[in-house]
mmCIF file of N, CA and C in Angstrom:
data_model
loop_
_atom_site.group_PDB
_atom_site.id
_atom_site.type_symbol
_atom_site.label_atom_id
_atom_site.label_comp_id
_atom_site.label_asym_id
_atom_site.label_seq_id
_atom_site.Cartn_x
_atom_site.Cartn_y
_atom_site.Cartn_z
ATOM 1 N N UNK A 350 -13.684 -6.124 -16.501
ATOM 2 C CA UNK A 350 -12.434 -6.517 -15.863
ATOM 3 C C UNK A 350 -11.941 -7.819 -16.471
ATOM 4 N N UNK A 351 -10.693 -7.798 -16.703
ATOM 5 C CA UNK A 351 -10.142 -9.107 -17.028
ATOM 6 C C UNK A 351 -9.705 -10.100 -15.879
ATOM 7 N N UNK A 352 -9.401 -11.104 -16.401
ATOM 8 C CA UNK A 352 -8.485 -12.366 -15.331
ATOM 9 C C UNK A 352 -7.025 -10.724 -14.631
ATOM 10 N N UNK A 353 -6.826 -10.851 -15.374
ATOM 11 C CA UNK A 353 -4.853 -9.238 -15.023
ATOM 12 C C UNK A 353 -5.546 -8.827 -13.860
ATOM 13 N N UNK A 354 -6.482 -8.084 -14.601
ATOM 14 C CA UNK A 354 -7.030 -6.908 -13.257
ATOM 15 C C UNK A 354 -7.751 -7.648 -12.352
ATOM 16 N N UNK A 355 -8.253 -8.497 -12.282
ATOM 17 C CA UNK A 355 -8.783 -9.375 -11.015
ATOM 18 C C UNK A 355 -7.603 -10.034 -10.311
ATOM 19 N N UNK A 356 -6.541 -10.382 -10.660
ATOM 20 C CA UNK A 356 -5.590 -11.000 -10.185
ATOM 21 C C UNK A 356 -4.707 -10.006 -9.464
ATOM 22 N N UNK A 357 -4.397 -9.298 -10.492
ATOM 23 C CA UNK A 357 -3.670 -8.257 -9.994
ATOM 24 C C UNK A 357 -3.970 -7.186 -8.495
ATOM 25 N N UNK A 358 -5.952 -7.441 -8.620
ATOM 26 C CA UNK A 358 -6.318 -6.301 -7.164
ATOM 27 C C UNK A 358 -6.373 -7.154 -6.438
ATOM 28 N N UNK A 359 -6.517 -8.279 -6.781
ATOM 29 C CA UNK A 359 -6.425 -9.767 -4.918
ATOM 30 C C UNK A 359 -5.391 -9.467 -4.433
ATOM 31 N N UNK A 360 -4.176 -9.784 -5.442
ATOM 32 C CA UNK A 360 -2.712 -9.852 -5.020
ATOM 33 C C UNK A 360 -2.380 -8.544 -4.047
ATOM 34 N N UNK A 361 -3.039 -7.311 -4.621
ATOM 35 C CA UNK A 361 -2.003 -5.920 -3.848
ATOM 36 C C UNK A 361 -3.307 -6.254 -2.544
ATOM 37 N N UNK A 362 -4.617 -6.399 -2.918
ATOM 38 C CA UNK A 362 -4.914 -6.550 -1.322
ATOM 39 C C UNK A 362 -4.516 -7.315 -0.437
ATOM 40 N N UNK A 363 -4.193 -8.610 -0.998
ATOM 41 C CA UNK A 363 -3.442 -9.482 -0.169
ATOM 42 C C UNK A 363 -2.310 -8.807 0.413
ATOM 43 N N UNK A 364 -1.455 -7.889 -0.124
ATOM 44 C CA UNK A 364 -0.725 -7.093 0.217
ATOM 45 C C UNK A 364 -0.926 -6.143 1.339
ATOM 46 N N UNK A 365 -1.742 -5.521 0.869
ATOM 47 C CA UNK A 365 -2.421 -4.216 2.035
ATOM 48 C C UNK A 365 -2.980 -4.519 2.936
ATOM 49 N N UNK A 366 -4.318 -5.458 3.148
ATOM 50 C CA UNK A 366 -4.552 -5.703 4.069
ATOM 51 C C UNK A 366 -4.449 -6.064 5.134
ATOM 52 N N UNK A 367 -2.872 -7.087 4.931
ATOM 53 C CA UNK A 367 -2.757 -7.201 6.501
ATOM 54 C C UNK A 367 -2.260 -6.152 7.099
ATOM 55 N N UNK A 368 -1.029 -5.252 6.168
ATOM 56 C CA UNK A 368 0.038 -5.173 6.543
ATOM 57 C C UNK A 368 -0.695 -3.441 7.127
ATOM 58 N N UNK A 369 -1.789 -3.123 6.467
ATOM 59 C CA UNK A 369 -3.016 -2.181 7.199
ATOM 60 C C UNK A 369 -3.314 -2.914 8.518
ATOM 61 N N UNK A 370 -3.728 -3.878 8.306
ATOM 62 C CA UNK A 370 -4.192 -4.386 9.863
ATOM 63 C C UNK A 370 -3.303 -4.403 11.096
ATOM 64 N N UNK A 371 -2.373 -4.408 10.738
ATOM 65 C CA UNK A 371 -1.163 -4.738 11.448
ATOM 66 C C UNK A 371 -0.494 -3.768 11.891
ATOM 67 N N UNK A 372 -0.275 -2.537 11.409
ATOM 68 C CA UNK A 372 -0.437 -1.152 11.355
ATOM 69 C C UNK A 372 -1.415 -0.568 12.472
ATOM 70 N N UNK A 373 -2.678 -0.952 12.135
ATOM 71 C CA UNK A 373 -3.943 -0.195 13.136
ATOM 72 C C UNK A 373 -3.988 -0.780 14.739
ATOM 73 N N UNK A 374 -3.720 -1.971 14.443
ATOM 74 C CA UNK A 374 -3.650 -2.931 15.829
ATOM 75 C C UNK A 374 -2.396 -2.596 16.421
ATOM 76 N N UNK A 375 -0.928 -1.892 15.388
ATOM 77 C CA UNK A 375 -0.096 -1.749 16.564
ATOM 78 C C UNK A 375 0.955 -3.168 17.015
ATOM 79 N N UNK A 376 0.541 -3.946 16.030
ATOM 80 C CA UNK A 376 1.450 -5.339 16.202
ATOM 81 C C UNK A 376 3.025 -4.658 16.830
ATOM 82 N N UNK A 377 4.297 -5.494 17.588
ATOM 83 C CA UNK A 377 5.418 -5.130 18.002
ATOM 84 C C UNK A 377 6.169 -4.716 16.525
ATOM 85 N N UNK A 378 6.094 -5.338 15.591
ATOM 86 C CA UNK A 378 7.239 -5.062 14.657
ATOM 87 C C UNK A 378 6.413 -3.889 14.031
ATOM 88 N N UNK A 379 5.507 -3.731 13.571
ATOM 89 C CA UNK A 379 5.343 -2.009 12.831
ATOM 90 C C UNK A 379 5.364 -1.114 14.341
ATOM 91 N N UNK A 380 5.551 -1.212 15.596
ATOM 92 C CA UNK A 380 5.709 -0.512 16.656
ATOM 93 C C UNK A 380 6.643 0.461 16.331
ATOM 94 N N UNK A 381 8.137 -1.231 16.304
ATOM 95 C CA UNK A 381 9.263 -0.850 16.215
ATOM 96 C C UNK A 381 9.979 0.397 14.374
ATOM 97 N N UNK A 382 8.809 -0.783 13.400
ATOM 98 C CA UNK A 382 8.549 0.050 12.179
ATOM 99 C C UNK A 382 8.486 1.642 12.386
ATOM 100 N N UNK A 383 7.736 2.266 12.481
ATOM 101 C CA UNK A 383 7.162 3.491 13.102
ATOM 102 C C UNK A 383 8.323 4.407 14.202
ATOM 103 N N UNK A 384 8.822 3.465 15.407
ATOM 104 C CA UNK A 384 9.559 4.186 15.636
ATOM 105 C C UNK A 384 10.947 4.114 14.937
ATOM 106 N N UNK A 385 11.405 3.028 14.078
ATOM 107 C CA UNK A 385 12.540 3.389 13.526
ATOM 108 C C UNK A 385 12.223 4.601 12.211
ATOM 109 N N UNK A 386 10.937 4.998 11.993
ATOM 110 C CA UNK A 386 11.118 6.090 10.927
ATOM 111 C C UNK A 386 10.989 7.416 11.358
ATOM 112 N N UNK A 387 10.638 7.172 13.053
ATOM 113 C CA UNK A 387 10.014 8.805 13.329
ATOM 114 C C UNK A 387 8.824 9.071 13.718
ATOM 115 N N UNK A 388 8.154 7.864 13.128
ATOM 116 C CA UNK A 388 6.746 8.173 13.477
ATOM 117 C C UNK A 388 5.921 8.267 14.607
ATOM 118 N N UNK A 389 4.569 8.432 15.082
ATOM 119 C CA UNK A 389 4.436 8.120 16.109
ATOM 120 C C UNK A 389 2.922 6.937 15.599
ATOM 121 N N UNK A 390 2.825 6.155 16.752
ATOM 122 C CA UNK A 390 1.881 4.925 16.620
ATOM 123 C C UNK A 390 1.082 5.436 15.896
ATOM 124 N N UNK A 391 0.047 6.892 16.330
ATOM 125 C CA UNK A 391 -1.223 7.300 15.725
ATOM 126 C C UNK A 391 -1.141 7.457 14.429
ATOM 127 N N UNK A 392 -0.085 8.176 13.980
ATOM 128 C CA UNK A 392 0.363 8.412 12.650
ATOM 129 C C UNK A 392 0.546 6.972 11.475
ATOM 130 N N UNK A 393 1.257 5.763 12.160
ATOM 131 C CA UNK A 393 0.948 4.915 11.616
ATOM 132 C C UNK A 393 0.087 4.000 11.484
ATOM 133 N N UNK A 394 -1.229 4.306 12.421
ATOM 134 C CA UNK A 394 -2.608 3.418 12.953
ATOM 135 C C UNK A 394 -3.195 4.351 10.850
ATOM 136 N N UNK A 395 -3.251 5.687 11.012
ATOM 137 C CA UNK A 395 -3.515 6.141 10.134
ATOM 138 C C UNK A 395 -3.423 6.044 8.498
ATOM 139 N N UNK A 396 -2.289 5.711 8.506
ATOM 140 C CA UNK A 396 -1.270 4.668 7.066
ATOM 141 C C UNK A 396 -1.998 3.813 6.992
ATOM 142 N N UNK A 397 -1.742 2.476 8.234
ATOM 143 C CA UNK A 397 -3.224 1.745 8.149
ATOM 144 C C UNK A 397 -3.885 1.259 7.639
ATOM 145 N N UNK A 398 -4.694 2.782 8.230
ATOM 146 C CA UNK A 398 -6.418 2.654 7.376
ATOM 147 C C UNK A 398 -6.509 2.867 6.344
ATOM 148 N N UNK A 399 -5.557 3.529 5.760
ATOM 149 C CA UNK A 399 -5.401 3.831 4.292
ATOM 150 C C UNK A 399 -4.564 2.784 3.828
ATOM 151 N N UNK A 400 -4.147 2.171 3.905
ATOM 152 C CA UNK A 400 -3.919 0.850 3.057
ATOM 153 C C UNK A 400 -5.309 -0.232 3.086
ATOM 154 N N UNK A 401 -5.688 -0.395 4.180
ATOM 155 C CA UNK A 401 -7.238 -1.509 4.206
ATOM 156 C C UNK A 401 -7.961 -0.691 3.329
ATOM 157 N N UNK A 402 -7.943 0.764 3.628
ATOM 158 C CA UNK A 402 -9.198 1.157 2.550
ATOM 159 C C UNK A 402 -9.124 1.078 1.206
ATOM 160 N N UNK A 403 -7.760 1.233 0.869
ATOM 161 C CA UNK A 403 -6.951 0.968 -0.711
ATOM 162 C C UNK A 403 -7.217 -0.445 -1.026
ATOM 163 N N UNK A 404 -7.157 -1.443 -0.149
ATOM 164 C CA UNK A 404 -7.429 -2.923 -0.283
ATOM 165 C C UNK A 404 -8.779 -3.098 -0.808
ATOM 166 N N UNK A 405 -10.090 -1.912 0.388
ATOM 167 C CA UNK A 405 -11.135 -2.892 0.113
ATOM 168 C C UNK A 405 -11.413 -1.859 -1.106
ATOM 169 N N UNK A 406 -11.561 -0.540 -1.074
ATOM 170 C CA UNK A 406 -11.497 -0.073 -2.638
ATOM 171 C C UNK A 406 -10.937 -1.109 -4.025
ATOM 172 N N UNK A 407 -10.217 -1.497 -3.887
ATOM 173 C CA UNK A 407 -9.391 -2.334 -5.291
ATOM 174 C C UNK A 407 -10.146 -3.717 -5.499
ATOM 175 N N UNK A 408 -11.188 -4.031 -4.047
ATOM 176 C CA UNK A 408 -11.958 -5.064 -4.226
ATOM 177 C C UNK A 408 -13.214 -4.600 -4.977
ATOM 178 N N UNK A 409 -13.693 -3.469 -3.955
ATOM 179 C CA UNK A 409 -15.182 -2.404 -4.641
ATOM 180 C C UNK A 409 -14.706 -2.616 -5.981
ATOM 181 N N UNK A 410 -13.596 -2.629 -6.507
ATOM 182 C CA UNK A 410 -13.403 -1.799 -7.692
ATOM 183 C C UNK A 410 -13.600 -2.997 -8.600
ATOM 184 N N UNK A 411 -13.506 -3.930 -8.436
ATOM 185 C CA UNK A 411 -13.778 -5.527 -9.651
ATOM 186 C C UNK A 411 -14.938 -5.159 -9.998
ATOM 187 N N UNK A 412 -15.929 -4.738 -8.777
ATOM 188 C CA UNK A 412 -17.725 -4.090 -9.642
ATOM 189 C C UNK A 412 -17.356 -2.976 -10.442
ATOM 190 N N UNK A 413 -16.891 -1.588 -10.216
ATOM 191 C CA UNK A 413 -16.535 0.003 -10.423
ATOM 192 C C UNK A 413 -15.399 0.155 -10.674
ATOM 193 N N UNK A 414 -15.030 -0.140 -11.590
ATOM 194 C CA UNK A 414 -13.570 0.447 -12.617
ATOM 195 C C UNK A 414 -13.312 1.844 -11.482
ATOM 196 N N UNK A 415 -14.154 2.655 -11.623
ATOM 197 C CA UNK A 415 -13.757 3.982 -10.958
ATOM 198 C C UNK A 415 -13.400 3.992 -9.676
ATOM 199 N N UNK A 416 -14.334 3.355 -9.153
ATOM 200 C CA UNK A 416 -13.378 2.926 -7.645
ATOM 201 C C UNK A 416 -12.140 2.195 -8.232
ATOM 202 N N UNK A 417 -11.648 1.384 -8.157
ATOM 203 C CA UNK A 417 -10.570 0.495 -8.927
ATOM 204 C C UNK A 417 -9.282 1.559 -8.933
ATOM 205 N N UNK A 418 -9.840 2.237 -9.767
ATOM 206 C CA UNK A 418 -8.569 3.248 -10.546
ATOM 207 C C UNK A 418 -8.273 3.936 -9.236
ATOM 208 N N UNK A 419 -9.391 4.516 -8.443
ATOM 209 C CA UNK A 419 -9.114 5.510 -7.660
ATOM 210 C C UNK A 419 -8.307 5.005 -6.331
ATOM 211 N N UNK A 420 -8.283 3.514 -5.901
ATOM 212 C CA UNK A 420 -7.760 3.181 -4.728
ATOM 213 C C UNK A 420 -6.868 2.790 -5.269
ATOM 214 N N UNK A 421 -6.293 2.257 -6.774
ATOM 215 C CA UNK A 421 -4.709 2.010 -7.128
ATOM 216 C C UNK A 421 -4.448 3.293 -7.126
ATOM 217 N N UNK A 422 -4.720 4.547 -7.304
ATOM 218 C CA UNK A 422 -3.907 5.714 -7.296
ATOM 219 C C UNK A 422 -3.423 6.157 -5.798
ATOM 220 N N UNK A 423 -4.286 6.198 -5.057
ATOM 221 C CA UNK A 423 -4.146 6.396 -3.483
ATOM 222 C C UNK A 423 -3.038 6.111 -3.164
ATOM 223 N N UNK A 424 -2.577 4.486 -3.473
ATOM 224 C CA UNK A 424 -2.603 3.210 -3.043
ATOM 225 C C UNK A 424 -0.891 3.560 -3.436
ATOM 226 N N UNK A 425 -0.910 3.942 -4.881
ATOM 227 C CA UNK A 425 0.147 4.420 -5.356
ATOM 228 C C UNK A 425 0.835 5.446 -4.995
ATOM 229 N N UNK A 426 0.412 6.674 -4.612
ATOM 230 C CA UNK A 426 1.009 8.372 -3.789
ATOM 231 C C UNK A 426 1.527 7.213 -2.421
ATOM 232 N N UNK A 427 0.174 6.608 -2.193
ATOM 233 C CA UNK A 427 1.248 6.093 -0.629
ATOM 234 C C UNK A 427 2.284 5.693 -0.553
ATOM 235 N N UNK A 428 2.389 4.315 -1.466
ATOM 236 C CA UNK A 428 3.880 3.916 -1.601
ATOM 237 C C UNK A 428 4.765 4.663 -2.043
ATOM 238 N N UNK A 429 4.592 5.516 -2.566
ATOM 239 C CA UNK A 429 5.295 6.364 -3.262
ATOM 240 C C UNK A 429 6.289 7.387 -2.004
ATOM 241 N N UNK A 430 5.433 8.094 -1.599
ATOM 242 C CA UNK A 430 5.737 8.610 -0.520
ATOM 243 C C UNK A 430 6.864 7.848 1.075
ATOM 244 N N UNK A 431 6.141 6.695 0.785
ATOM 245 C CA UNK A 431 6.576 5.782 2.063
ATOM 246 C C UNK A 431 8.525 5.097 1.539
ATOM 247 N N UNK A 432 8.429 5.282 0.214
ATOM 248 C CA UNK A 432 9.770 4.720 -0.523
ATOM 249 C C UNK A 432 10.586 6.353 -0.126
ATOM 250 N N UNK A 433 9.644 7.626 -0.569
ATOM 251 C CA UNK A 433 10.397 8.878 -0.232
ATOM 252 C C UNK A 433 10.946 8.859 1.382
ATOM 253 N N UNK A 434 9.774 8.139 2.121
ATOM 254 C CA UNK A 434 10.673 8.692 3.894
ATOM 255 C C UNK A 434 11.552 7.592 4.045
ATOM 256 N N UNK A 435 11.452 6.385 3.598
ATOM 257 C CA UNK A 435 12.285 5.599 3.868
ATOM 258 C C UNK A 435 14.400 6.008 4.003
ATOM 259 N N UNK A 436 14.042 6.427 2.114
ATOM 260 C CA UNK A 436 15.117 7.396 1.564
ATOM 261 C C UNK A 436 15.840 8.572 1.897
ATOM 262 N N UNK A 437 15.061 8.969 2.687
ATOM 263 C CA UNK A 437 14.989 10.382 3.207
ATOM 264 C C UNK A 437 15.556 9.923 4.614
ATOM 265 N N UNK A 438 15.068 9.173 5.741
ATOM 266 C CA UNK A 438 15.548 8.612 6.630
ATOM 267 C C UNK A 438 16.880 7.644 6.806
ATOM 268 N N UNK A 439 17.240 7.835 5.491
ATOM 269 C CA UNK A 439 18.336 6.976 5.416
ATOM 270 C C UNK A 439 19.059 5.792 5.143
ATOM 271 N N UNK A 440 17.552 5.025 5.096
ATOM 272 C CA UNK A 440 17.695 3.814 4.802
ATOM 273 C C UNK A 440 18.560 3.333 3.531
ATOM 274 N N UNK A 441 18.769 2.404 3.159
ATOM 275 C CA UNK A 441 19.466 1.936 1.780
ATOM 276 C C UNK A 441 18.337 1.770 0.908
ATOM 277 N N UNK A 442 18.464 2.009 -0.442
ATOM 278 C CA UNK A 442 17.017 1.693 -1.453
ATOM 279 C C UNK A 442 16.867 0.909 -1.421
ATOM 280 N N UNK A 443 17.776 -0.553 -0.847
ATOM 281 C CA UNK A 443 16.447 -1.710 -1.101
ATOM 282 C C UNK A 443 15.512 -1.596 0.166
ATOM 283 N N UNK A 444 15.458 -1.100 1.246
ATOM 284 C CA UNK A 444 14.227 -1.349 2.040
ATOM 285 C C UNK A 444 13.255 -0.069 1.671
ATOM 286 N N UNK A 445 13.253 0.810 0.219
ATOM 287 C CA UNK A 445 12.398 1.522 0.072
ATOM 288 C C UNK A 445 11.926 0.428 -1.670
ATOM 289 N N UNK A 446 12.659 -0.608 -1.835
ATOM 290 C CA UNK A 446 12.545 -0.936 -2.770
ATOM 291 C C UNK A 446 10.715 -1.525 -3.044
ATOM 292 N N UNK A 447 10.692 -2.840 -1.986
ATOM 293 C CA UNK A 447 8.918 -3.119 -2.022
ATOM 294 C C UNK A 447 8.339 -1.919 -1.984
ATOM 295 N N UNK A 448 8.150 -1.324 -1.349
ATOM 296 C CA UNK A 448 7.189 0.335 -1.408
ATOM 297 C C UNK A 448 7.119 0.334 -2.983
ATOM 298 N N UNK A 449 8.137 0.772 -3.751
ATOM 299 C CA UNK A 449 8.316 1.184 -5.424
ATOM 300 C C UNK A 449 7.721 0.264 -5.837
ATOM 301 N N UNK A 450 8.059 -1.026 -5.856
ATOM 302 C CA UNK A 450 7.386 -2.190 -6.490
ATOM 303 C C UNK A 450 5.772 -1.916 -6.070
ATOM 304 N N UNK A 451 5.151 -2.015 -5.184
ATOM 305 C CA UNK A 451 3.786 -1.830 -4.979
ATOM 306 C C UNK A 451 3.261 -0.696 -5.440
ATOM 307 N N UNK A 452 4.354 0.735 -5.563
ATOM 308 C CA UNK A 452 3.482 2.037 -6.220
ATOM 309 C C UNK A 452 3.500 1.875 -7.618
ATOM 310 N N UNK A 453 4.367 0.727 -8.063
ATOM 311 C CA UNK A 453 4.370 0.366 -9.677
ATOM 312 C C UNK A 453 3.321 -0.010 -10.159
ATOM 313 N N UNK A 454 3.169 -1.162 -9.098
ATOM 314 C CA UNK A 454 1.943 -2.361 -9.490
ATOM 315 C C UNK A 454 0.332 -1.748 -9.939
ATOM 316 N N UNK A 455 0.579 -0.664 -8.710
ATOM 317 C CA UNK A 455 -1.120 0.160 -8.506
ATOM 318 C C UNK A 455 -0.890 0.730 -9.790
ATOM 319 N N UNK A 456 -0.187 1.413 -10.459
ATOM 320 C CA UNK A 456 -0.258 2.276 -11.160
ATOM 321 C C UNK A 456 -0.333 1.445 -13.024
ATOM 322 N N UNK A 457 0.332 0.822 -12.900
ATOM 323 C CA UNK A 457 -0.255 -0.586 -13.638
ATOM 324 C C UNK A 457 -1.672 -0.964 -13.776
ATOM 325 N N UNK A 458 -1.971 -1.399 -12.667
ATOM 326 C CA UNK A 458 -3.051 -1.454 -12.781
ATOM 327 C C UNK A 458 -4.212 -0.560 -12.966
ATOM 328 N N UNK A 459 -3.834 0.311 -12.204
ATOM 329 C CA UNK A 459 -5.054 1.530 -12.490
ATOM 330 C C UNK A 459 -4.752 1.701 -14.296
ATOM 331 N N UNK A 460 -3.669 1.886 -14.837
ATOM 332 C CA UNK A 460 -3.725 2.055 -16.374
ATOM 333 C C UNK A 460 -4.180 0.926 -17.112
ATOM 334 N N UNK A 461 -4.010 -0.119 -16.748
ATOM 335 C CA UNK A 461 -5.030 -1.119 -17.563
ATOM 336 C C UNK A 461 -6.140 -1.338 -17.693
ATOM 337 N N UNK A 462 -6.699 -0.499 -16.251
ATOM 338 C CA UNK A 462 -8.079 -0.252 -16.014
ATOM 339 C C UNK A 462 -9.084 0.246 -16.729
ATOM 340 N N UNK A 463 -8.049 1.712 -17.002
ATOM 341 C CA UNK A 463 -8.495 2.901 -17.475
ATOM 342 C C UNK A 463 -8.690 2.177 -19.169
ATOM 343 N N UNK A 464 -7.731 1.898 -19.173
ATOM 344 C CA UNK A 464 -7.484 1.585 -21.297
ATOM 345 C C UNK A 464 -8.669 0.389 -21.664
ATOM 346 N N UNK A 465 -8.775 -0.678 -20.399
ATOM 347 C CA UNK A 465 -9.777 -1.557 -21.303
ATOM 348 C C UNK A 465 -11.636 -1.080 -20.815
ATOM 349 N N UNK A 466 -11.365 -0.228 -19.882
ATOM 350 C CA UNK A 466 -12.625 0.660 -20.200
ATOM 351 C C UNK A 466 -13.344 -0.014 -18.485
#
């Protein structure tokens, strides 16, 4: 792993993790999050866990390239997806815009991963 890819998996966990935590606990604003997309709480307790697990995967992954790659890909379909309901729900692209930026980043990273071995 280089300084990139160590920097780069703090940063998106710094990213994920809370905003997973925050998610599972149900904080008022992803409440309101969730119900402005449709969702229901459980459904987004679930998102979640899959962002913390994408977090602590991308940490696993500074030891295991393969973990690494595999929770920026996750990590990546999610955002990916989450920019699709945003879009789909109506929103304007910039509030599906961070989502894109973060399914960029993973995917970035997982390819730098992959190439320096």
């Amino acid at each position: 792993m280089t300084t990139v890819h160590t920097t780069i998996a703090v940063a998106l966990s710094l990213v994920f993790l809370p905003l997973g935590l925050a998610k599972i606990t149900a904080v008022p604003f992803m409440r309101q999050a969730a119900a402005h997309l449709g969702m229901s709480p459980g459904l987004y307790r679930v998102i979640g866990a899959l962002e913390v697990a994408g977090a602590a995967g991308l940490l696993f992954g500074l030891a295991s390239t393969p973990l690494g790659v595999a929770a920026a890909a996750g990590l990546a379909v999610l955002m990916v997806a989450a920019a699709v309901v945003h879009l789909r729900h109506g929103d304007p692209p910039v509030r599906a815009l961070p989502a894109a930026v973060l399914a960029l980043t993973a995917v970035a990273y997982a390819g730098a991963a992959i190439a320096t071995g």
